[in-house]
PDB file of C-alpha atoms in Angstrom:
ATOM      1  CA  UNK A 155     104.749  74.379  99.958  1.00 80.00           C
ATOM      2  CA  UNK A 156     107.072  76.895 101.835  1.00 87.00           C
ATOM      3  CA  UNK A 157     109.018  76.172 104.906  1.00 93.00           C
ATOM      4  CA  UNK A 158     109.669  79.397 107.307  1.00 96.00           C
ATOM      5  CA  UNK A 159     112.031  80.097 109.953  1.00 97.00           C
ATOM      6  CA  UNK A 160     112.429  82.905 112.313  1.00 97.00           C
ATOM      7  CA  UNK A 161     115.456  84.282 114.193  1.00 97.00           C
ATOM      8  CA  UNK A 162     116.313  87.821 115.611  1.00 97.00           C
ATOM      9  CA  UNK A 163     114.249  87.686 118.492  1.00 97.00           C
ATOM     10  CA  UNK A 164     115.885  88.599 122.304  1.00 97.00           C
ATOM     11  CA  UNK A 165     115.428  90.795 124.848  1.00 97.00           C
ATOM     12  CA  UNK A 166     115.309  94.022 124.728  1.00 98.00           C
ATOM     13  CA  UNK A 167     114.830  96.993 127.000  1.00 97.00           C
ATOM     14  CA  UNK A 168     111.180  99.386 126.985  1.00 98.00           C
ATOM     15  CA  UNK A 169     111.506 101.351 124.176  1.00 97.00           C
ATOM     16  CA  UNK A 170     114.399  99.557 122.575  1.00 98.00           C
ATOM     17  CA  UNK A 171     114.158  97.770 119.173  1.00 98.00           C
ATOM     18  CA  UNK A 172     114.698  94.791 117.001  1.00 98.00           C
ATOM     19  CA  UNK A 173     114.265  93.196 113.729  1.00 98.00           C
ATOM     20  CA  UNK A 174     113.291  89.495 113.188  1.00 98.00           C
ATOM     21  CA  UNK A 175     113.867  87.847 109.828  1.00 98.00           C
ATOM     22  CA  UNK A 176     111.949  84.707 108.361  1.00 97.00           C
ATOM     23  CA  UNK A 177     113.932  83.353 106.008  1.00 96.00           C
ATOM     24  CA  UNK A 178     111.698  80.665 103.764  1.00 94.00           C
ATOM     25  CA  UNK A 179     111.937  78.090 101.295  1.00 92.00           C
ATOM     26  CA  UNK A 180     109.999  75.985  98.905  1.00 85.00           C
ATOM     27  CA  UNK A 181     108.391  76.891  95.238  1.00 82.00           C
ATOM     28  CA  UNK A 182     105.404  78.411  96.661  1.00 82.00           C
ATOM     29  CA  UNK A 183     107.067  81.949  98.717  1.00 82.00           C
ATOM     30  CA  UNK A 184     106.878  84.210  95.588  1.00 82.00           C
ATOM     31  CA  UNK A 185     103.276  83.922  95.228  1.00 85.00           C
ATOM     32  CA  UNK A 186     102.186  84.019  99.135  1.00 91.00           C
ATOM     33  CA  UNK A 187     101.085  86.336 102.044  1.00 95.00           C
ATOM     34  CA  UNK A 188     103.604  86.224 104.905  1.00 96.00           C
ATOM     35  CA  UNK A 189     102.007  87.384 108.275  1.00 97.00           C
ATOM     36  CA  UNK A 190     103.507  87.718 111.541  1.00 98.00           C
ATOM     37  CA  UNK A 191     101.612  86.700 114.832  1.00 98.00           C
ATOM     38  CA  UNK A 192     102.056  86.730 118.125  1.00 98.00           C
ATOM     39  CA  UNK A 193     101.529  84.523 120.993  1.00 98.00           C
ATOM     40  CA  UNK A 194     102.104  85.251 124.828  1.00 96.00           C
ATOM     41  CA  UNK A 195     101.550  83.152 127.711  1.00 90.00           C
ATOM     42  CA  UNK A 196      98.157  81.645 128.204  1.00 92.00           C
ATOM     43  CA  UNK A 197      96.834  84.433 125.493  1.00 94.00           C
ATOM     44  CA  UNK A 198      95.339  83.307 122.247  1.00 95.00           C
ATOM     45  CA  UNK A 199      97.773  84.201 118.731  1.00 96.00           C
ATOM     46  CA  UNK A 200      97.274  87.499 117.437  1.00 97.00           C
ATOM     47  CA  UNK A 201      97.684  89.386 114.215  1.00 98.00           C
ATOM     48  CA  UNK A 202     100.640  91.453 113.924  1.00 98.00           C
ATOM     49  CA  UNK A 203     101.701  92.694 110.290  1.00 98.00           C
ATOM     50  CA  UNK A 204     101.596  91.116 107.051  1.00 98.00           C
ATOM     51  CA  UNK A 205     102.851  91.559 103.336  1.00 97.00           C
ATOM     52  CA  UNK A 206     101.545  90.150  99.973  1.00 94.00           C
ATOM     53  CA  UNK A 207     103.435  88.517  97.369  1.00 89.00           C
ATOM     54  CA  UNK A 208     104.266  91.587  95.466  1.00 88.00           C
ATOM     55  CA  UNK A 209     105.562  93.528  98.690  1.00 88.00           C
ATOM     56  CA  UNK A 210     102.862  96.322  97.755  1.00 92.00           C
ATOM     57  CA  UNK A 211     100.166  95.533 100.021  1.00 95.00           C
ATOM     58  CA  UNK A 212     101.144  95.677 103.910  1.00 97.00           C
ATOM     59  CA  UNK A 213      98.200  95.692 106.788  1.00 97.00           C
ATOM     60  CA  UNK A 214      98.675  96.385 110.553  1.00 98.00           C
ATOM     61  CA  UNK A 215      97.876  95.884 113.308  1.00 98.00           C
ATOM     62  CA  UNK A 216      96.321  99.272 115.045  1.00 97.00           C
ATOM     63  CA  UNK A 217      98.695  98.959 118.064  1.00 97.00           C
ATOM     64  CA  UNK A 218     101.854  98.454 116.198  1.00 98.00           C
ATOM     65  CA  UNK A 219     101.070 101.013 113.185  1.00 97.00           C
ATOM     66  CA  UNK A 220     104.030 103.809 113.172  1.00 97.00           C
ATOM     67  CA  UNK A 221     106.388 101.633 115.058  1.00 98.00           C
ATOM     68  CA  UNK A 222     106.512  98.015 113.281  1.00 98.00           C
ATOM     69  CA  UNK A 223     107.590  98.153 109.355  1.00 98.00           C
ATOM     70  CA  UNK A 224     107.291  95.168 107.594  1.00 98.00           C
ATOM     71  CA  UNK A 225     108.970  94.366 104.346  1.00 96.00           C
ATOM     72  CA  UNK A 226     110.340  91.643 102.175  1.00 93.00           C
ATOM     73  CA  UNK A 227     113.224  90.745  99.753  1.00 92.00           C
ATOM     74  CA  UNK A 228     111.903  87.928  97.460  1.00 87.00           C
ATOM     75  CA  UNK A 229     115.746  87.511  95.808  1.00 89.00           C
ATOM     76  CA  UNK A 230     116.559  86.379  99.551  1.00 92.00           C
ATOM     77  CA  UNK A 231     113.228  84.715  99.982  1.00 93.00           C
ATOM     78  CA  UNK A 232     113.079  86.753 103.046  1.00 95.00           C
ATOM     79  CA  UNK A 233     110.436  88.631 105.316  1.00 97.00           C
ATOM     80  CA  UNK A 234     111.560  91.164 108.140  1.00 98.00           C
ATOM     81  CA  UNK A 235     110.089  92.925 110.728  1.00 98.00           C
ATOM     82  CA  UNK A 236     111.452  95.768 112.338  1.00 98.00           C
ATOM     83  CA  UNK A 237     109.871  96.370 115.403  1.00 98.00           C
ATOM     84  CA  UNK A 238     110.814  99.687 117.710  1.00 98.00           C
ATOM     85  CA  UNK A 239     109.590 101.578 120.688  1.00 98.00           C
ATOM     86  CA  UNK A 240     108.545  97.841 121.783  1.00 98.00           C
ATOM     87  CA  UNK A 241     106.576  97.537 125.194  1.00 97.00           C
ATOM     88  CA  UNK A 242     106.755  95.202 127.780  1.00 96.00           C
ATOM     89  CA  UNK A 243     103.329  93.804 126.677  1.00 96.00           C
ATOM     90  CA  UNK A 244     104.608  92.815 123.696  1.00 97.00           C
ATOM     91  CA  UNK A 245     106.491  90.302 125.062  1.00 97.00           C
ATOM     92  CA  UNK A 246     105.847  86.713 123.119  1.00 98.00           C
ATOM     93  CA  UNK A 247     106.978  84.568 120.970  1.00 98.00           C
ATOM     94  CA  UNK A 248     106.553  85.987 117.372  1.00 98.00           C
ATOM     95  CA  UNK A 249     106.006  83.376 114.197  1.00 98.00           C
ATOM     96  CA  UNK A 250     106.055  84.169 110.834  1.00 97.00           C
ATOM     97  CA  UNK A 251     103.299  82.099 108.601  1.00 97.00           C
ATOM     98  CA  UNK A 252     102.578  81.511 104.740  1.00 96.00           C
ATOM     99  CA  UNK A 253      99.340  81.472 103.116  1.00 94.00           C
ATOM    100  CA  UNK A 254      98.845  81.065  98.909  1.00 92.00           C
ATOM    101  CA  UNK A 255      97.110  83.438  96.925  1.00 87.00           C
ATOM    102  CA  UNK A 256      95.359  85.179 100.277  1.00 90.00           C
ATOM    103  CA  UNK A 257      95.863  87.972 102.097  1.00 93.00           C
ATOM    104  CA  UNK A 258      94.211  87.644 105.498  1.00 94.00           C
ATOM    105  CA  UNK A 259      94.808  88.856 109.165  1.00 96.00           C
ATOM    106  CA  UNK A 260      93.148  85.534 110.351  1.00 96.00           C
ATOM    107  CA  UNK A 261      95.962  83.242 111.860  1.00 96.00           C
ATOM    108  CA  UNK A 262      93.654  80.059 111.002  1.00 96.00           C
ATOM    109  CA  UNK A 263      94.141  80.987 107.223  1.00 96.00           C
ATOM    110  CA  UNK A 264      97.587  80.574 107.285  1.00 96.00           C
ATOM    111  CA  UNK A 265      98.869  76.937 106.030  1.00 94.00           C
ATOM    112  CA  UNK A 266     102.611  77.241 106.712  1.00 95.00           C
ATOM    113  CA  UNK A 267     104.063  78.116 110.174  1.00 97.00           C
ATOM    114  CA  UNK A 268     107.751  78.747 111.460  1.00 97.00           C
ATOM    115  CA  UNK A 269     108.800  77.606 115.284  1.00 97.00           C
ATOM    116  CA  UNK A 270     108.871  81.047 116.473  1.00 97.00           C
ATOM    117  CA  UNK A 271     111.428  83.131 118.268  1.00 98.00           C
ATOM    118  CA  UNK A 272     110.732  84.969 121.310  1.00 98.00           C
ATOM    119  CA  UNK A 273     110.741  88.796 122.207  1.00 98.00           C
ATOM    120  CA  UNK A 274     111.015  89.530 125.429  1.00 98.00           C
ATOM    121  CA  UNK A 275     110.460  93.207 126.727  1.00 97.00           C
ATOM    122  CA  UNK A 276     112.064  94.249 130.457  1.00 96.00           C
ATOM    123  CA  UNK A 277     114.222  96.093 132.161  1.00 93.00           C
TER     124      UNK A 277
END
């Protein structure tokens, strides 16, 4: 079982950056996928990055590819995502989920979720 939480979200200006952190816990982080998904307002959750166990294998979204770097430091049982050049269509609330032993873009796959932190992109 893992238990994630996110923090770092805010808002930011076009353009600007940020870096949200999802700091987990429980037996089963060293051996699972953490993805990161995003939700706006009346849209469905979408795929935005994720990183296996090993830190080796990281997938993309197209739209965020060259400005969104995911990583992950398993002594601190923690995932990050730095996120720059954001746009105000980004704006959402961004979770960071756990899956075992899977690596999949599919938000329904994932079997651990944190509560989310939002990202909000104006001037």
């Amino acid at each position: 079982q893992v238990q994630l939480v996110e923090s770092g979200g805010g808002v930011v200006q076009p353009g600007g950056s940020l870096k949200l952190s999802c700091v987990a816990s429980g037996p089963a982080f060293n051996t699972s996928t953490i993805g990161w998904f995003r939700q706006a307002p009346e849209k469905e959750r979408g795929f935005v990055a994720l990183i296996g166990w090993t830190g080796r294998t990281t997938y993309y979204q197209d739209s965020v590819k060259g400005r969104f770097i995911v990583s992950r430091e398993n002594a601190k049982n923690t995932v990050y995502l730095q996120m720059h050049s954001l746009k105000p269509e980004e704006t959402a609330v961004y979770y960071c989920a756990a899956v075992e032993n899977s690596i999949s873009t599919n938000w329904r796959v994932y079997e651990y979720w944190g509560q989310g932190t939002r990202v909000t992109v104006s001037s």
